[in-house]
Tab-separated table of N, CA and C in Angstrom:
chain	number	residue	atom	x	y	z
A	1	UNK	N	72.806	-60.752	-75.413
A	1	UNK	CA	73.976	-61.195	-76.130
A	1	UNK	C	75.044	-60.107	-76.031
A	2	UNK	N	76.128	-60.216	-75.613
A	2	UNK	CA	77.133	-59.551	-75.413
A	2	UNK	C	78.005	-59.074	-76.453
A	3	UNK	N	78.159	-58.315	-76.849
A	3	UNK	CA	78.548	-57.611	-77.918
A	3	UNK	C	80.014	-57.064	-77.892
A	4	UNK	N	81.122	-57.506	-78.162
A	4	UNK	CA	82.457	-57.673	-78.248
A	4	UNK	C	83.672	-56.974	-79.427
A	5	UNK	N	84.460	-56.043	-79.122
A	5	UNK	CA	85.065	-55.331	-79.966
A	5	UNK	C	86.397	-55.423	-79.699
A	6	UNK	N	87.314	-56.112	-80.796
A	6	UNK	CA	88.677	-56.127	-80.527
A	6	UNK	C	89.129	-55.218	-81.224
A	7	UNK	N	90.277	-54.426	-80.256
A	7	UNK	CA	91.111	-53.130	-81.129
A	7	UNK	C	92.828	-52.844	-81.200
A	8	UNK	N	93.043	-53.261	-81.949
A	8	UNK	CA	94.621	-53.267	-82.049
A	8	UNK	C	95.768	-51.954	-82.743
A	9	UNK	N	96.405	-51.747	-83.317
A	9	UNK	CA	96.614	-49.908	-83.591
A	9	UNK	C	96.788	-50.195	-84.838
A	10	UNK	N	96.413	-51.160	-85.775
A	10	UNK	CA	96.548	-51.201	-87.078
A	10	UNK	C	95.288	-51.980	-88.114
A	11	UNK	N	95.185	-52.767	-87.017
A	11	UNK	CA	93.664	-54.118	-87.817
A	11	UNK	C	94.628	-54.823	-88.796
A	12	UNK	N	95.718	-55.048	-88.586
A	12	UNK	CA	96.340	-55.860	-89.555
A	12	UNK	C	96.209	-57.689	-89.452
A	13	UNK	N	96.929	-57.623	-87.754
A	13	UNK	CA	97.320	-58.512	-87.180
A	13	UNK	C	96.177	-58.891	-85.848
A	14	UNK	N	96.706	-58.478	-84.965
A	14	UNK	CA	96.255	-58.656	-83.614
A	14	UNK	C	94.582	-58.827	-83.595
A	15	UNK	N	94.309	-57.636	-83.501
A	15	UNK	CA	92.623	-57.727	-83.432
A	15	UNK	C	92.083	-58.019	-84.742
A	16	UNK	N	92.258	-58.458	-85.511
A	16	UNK	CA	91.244	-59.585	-86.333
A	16	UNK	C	91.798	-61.168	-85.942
A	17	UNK	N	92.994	-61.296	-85.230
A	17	UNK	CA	93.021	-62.837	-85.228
A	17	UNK	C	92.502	-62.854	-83.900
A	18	UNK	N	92.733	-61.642	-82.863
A	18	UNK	CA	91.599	-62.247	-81.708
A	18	UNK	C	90.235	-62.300	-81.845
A	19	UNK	N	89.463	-62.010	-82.607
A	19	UNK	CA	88.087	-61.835	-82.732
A	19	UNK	C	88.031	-63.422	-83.419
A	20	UNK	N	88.867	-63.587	-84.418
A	20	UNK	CA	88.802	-65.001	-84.685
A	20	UNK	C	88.987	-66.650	-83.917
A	21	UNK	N	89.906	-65.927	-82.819
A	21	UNK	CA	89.882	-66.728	-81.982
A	21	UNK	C	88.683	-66.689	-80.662
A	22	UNK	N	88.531	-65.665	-80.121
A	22	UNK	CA	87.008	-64.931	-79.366
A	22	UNK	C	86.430	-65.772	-79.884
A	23	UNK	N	85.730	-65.683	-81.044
A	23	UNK	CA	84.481	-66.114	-81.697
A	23	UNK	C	84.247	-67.478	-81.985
A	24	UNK	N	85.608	-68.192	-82.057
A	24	UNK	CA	85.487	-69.816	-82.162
A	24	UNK	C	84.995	-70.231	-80.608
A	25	UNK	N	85.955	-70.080	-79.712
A	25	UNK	CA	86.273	-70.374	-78.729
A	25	UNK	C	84.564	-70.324	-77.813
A	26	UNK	N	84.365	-68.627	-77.854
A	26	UNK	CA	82.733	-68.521	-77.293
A	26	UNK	C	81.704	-69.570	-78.013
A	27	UNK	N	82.135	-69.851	-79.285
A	27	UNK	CA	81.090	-71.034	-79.826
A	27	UNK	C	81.275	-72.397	-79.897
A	28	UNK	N	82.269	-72.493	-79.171
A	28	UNK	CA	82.470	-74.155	-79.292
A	28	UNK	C	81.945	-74.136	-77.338
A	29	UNK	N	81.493	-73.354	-76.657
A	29	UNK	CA	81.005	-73.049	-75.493
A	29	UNK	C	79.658	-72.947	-75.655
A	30	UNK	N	79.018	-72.337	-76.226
A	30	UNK	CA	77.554	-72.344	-76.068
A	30	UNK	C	77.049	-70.806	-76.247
A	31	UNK	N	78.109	-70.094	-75.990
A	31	UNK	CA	77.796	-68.522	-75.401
A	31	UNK	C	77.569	-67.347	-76.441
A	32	UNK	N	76.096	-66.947	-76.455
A	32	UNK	CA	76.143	-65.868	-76.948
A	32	UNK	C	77.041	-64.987	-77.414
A	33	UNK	N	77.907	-64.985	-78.009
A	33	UNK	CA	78.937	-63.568	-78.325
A	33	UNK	C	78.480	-62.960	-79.609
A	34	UNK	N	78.721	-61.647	-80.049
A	34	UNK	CA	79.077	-61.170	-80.976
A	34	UNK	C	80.442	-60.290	-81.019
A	35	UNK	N	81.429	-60.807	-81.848
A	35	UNK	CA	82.712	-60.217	-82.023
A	35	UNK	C	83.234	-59.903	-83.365
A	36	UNK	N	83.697	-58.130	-83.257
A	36	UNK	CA	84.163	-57.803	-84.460
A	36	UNK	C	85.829	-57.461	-84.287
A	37	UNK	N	85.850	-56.745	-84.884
A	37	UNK	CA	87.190	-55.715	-84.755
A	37	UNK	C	87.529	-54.872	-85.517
A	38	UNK	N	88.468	-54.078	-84.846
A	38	UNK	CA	88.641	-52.663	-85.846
A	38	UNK	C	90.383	-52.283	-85.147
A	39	UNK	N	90.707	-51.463	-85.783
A	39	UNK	CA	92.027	-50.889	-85.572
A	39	UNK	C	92.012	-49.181	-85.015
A	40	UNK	N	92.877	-48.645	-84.288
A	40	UNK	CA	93.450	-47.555	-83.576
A	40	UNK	C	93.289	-46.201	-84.422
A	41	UNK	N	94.295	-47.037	-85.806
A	41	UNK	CA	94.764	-45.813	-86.304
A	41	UNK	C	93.675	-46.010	-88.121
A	42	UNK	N	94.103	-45.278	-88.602
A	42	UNK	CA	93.272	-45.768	-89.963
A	42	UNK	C	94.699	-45.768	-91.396
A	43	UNK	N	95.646	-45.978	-91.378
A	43	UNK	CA	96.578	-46.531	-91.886
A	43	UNK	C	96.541	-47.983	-92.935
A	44	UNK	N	95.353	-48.631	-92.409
A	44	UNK	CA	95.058	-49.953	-92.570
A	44	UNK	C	93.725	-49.957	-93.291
A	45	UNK	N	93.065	-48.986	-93.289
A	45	UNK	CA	91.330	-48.813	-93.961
A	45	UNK	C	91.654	-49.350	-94.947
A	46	UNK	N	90.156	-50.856	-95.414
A	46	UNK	CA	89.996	-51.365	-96.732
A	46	UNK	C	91.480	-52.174	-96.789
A	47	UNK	N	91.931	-52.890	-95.921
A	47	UNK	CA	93.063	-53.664	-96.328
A	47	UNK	C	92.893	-54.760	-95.659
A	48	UNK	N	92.819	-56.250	-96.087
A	48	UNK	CA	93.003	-57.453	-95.273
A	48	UNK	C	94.482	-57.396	-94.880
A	49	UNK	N	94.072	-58.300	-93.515
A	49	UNK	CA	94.332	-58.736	-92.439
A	49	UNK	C	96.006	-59.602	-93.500
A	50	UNK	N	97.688	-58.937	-92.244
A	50	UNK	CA	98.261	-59.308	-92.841
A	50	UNK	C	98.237	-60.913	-92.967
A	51	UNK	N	99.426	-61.564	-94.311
A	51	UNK	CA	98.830	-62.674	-94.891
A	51	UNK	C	99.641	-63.853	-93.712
A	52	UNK	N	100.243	-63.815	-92.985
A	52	UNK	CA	100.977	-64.401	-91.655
A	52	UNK	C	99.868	-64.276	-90.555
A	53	UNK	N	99.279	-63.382	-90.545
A	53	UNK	CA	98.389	-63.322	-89.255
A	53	UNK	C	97.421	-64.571	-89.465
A	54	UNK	N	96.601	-64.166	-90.957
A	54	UNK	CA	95.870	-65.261	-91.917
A	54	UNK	C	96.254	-66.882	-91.532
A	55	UNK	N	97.369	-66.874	-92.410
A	55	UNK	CA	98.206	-68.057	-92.178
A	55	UNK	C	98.018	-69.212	-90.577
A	56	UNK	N	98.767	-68.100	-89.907
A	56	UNK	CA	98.862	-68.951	-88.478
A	56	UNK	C	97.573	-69.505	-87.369
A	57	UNK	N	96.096	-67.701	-88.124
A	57	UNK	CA	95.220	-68.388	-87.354
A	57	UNK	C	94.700	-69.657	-88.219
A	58	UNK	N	94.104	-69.587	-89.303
A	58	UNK	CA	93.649	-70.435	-90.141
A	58	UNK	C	93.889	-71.500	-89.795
A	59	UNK	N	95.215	-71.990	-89.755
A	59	UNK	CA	96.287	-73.130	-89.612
A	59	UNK	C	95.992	-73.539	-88.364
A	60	UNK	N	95.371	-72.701	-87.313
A	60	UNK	CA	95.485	-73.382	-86.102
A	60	UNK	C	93.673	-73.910	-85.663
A	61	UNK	N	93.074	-73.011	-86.605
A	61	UNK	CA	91.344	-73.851	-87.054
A	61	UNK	C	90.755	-72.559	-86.753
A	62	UNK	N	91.440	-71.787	-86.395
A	62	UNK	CA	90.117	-70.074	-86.333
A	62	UNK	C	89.943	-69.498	-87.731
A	63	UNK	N	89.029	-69.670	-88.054
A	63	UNK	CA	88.407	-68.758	-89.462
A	63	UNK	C	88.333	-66.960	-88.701
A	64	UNK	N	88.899	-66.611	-90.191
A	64	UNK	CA	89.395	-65.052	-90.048
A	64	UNK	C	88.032	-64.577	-90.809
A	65	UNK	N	87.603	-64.985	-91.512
A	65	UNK	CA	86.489	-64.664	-92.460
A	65	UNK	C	86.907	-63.581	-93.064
A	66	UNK	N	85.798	-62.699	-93.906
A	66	UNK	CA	86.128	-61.976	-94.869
A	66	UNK	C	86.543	-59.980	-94.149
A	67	UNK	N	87.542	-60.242	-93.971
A	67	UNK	CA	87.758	-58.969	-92.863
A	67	UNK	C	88.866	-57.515	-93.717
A	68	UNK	N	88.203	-56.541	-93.312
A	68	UNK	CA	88.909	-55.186	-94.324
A	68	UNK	C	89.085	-55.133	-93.034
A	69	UNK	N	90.268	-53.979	-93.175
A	69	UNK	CA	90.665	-52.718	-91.918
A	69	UNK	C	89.939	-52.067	-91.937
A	70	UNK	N	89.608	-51.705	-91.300
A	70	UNK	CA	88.900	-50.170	-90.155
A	70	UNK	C	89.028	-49.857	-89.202
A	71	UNK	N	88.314	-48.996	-88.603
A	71	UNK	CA	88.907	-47.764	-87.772
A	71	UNK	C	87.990	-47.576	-86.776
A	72	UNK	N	88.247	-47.681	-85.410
A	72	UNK	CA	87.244	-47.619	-83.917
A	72	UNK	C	86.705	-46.057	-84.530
A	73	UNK	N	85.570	-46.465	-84.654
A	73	UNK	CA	84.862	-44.797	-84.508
A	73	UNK	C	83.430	-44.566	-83.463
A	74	UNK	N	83.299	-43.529	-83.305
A	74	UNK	CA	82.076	-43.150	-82.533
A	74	UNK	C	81.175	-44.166	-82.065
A	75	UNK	N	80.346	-44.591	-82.799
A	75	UNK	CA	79.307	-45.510	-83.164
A	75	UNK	C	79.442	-46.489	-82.692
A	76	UNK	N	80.819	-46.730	-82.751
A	76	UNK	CA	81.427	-48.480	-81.986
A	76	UNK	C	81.006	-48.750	-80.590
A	77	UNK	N	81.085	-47.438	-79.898
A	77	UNK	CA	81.023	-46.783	-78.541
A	77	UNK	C	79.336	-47.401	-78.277
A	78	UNK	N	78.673	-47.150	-79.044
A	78	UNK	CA	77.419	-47.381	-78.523
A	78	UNK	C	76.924	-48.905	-79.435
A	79	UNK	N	77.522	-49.365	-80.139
A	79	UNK	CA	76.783	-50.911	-80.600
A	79	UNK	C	77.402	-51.858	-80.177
A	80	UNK	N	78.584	-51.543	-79.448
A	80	UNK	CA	79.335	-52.747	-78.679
A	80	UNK	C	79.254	-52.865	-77.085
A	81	UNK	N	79.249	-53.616	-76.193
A	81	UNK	CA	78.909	-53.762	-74.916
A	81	UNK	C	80.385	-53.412	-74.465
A	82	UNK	N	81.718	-53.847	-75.079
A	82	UNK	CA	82.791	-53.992	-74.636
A	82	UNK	C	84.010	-53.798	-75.557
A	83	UNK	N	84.413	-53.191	-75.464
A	83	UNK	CA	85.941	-53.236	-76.558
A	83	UNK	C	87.353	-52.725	-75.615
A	84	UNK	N	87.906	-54.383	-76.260
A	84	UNK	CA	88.926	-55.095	-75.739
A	84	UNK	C	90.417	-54.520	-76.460
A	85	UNK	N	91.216	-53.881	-76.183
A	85	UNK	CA	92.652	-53.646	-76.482
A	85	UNK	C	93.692	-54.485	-76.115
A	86	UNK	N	94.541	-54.464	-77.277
A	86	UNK	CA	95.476	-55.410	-77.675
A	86	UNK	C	96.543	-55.458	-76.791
A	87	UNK	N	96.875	-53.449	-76.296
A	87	UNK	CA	97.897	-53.413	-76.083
A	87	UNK	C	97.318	-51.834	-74.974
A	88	UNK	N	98.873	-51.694	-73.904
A	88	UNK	CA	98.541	-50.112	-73.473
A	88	UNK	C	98.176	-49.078	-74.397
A	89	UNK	N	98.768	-48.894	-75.456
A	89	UNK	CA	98.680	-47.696	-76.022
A	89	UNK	C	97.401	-47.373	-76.672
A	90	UNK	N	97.254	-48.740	-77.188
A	90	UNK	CA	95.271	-48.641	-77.691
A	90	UNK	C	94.305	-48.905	-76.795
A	91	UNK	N	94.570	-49.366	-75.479
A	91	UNK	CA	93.779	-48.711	-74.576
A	91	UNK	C	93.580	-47.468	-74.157
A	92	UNK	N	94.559	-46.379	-74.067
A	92	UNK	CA	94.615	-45.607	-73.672
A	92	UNK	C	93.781	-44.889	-74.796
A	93	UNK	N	94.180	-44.747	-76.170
A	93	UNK	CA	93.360	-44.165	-77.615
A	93	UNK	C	92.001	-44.541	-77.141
A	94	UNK	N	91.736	-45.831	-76.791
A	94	UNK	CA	89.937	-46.095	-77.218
A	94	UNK	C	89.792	-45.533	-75.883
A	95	UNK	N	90.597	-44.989	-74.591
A	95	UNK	CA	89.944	-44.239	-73.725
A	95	UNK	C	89.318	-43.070	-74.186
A	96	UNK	N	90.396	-43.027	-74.778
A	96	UNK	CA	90.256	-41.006	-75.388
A	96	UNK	C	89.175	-40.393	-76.078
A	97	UNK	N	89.134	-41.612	-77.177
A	97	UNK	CA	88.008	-41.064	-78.045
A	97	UNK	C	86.584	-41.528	-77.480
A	98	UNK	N	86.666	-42.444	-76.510
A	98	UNK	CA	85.226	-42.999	-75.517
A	98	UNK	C	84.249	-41.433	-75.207
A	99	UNK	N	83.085	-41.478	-75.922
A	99	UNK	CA	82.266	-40.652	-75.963
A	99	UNK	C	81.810	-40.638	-74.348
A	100	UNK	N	81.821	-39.615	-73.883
A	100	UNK	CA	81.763	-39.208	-72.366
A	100	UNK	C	80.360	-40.444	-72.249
A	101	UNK	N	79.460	-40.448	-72.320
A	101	UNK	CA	77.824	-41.112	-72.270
A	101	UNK	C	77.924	-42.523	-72.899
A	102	UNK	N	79.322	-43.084	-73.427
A	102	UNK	CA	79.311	-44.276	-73.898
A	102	UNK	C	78.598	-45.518	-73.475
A	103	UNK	N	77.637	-46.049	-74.156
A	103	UNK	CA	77.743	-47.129	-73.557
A	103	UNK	C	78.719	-48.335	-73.104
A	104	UNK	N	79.446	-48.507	-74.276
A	104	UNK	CA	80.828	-49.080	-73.964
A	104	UNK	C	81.882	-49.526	-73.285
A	105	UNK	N	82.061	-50.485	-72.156
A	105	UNK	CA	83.331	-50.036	-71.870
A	105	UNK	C	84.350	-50.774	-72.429
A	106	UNK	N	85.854	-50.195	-72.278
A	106	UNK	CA	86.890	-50.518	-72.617
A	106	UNK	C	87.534	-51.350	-71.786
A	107	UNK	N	88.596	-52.579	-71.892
A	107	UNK	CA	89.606	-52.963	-71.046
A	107	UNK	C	90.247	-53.534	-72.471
A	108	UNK	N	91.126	-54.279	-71.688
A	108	UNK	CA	92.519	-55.140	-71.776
A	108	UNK	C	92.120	-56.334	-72.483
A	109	UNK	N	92.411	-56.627	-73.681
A	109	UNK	CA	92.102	-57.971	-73.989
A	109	UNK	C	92.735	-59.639	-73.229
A	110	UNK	N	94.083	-58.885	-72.719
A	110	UNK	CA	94.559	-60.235	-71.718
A	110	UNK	C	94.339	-59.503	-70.546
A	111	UNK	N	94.187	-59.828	-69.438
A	111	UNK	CA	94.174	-59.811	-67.817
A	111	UNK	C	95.543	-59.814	-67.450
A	112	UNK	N	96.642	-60.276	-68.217
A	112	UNK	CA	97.964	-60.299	-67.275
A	112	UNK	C	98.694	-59.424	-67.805
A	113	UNK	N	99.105	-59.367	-69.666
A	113	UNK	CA	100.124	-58.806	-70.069
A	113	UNK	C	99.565	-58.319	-71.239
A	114	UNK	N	99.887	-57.337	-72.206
A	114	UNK	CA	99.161	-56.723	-73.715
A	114	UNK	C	99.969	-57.717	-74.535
A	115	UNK	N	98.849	-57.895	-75.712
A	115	UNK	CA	99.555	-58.767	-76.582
A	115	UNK	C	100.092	-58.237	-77.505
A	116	UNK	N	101.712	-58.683	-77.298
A	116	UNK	CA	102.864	-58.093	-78.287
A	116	UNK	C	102.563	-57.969	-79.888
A	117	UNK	N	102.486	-56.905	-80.594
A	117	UNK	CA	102.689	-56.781	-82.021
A	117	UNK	C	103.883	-57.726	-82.837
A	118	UNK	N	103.648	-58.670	-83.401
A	118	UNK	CA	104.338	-59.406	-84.451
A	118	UNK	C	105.092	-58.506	-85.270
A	119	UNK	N	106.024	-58.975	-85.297
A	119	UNK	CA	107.347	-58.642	-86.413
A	119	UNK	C	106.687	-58.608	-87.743
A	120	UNK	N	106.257	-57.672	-88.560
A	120	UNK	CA	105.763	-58.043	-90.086
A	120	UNK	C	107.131	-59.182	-90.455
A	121	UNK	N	106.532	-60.426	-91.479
A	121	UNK	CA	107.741	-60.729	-92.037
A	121	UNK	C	108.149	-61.709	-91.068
A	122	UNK	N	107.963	-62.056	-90.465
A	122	UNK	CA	108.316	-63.163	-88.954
A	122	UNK	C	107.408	-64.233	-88.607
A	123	UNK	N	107.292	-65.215	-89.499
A	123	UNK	CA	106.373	-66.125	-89.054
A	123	UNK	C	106.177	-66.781	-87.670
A	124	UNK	N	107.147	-66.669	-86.984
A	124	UNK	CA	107.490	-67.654	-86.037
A	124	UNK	C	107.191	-66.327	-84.692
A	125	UNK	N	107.279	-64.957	-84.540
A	125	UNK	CA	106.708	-63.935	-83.633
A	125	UNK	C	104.995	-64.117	-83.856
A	126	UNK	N	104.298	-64.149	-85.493
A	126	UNK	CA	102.700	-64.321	-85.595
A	126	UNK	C	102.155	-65.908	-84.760
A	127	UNK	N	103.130	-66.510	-84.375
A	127	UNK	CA	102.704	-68.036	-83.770
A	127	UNK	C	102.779	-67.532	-82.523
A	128	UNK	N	103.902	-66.760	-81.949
A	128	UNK	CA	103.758	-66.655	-80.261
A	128	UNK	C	102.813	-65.620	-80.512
A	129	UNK	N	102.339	-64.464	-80.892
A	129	UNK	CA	101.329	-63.846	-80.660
A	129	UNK	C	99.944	-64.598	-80.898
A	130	UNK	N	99.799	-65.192	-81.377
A	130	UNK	CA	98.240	-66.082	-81.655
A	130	UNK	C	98.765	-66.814	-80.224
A	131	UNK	N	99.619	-67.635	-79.976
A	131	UNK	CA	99.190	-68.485	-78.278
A	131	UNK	C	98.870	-67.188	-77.221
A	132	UNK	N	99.204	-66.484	-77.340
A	132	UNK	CA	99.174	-64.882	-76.235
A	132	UNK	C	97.786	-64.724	-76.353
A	133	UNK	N	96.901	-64.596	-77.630
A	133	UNK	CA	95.545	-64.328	-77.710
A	133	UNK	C	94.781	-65.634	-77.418
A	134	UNK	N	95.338	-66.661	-77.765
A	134	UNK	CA	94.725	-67.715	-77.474
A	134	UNK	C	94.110	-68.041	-75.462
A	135	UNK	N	95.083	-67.718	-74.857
A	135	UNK	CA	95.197	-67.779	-73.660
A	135	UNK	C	94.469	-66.495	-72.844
A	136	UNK	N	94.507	-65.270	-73.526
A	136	UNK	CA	93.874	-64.089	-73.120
A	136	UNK	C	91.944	-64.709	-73.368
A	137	UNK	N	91.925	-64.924	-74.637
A	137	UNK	CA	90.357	-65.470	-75.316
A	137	UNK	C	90.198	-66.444	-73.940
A	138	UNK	N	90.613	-67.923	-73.352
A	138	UNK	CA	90.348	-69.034	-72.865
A	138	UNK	C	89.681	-67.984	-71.512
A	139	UNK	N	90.745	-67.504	-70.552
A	139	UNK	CA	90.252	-66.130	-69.372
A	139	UNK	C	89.590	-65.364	-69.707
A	140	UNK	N	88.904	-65.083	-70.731
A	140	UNK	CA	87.870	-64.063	-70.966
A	140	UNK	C	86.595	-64.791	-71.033
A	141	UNK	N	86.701	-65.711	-71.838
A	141	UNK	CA	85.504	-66.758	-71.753
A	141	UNK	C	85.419	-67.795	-70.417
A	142	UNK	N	86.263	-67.795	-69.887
A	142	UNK	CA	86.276	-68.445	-68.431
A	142	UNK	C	85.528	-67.756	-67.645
A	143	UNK	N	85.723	-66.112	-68.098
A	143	UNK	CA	85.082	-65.340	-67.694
A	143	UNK	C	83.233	-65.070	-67.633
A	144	UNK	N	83.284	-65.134	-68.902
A	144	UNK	CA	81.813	-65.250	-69.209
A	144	UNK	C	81.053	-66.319	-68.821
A	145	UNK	N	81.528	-67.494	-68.565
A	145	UNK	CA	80.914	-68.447	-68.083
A	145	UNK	C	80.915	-68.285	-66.285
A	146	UNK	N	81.771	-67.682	-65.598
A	146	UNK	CA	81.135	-67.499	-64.763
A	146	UNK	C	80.192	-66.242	-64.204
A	147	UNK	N	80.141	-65.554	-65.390
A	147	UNK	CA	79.521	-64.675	-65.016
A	147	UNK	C	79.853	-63.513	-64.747
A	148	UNK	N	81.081	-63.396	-64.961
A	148	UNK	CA	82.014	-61.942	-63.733
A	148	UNK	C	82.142	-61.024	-65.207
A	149	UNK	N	81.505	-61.246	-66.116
A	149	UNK	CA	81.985	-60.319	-67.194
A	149	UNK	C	80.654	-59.454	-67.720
A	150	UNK	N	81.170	-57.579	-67.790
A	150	UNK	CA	79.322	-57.143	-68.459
A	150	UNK	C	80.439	-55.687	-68.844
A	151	UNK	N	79.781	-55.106	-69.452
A	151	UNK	CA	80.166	-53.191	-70.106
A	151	UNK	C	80.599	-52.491	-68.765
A	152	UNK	N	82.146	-52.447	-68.253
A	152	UNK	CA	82.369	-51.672	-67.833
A	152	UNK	C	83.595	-51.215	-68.154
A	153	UNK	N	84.035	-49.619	-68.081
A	153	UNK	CA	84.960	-48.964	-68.316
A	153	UNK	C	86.663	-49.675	-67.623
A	154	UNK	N	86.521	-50.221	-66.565
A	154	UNK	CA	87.484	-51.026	-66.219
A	154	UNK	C	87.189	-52.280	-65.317
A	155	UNK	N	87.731	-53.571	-66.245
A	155	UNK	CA	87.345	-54.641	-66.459
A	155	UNK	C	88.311	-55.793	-65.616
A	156	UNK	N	89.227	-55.140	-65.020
A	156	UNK	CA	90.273	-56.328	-64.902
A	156	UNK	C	91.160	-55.545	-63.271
A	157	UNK	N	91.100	-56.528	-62.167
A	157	UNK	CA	91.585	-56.034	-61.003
A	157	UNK	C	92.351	-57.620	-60.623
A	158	UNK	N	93.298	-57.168	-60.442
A	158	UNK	CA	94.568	-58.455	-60.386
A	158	UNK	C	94.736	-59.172	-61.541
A	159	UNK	N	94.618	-59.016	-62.490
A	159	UNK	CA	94.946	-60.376	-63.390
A	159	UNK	C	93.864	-60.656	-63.737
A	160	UNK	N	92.615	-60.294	-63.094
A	160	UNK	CA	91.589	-61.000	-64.018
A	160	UNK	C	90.097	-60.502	-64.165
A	161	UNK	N	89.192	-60.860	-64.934
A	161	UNK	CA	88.323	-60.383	-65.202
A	161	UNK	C	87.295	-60.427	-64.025
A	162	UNK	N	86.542	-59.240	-63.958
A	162	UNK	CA	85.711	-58.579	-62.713
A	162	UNK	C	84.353	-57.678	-63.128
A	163	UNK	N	84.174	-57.863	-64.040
A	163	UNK	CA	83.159	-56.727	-64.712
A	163	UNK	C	81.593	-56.735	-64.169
A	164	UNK	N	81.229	-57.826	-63.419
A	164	UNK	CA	79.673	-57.736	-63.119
A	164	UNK	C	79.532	-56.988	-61.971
């Protein structure tokens, strides 16, 4: 079972509504997943998920479930097969702190483009960012079903997923 970590630079927004979307999506498929998420920075520790992020996934049928902020640490490195970034800059962080012996690897949660941070306060930016994850989730699990997806440090060559 493949073990799945979304990481965004706050855990407000982004990576708890992709894990919510991940996690529907792999189960209305058949597929083993386990998906959490956590955030970059720790700014956000012990705080739900903002109430727009809530809103738009809910509304669109992904359960957010009962989710605090937290913070990619050590440990993540070795109980997750894969952790997925939102954006360049938190890829580059979950490079950094990637324990040399990780099991882990890191990529890109979309294959084409990072998914843009929502405007706090902007309902209508939290709707185009949920279709951005929506479409990143569909190619990742397109992925897994054929197979091309497993723990490696870099996951994505042209646009799309390559990991086996």
């Amino acid at each position: 079972m493949l073990r799945v970590l979304c990481v965004s630079r706050g855990h407000l927004c982004r990576s708890p509504m992709a894990a919510a979307v991940l996690r529907q999506m792999a189960l209305e498929e058949g597929l083993g997943l386990v998906v959490d998420s956590a955030g970059a920075g720790a700014l956000t520790v012990g705080s739900p998920p903002d109430r727009f992020a809530t809103l738009v996934t809910e509304r669109r049928g992904y359960r957010m479930g009962p989710v605090r902020g937290r913070r990619l640490k050590a440990y993540d490195y070795e109980i997750f097969d894969l952790i997925l970034a939102m954006d360049d800059a938190t890829w580059a962080g979950a490079m950094r702190r990637r324990p040399e012996q990780a099991r882990a690897g890191v990529s890109m949660f979309s294959p084409t483009q990072p998914i843009v941070e929502p405007n706090h306060g902007d309902l209508a930016e939290f709707e185009v960012c949920l279709s951005e994850i929506e479409s990143a989730a569909r190619a990742f699990v397109a992925s897994l079903l054929r197979g091309t997806v497993s723990a490696s440090a870099d996951c994505m060559v042209e646009g799309e997923y390559v990991c086996a």
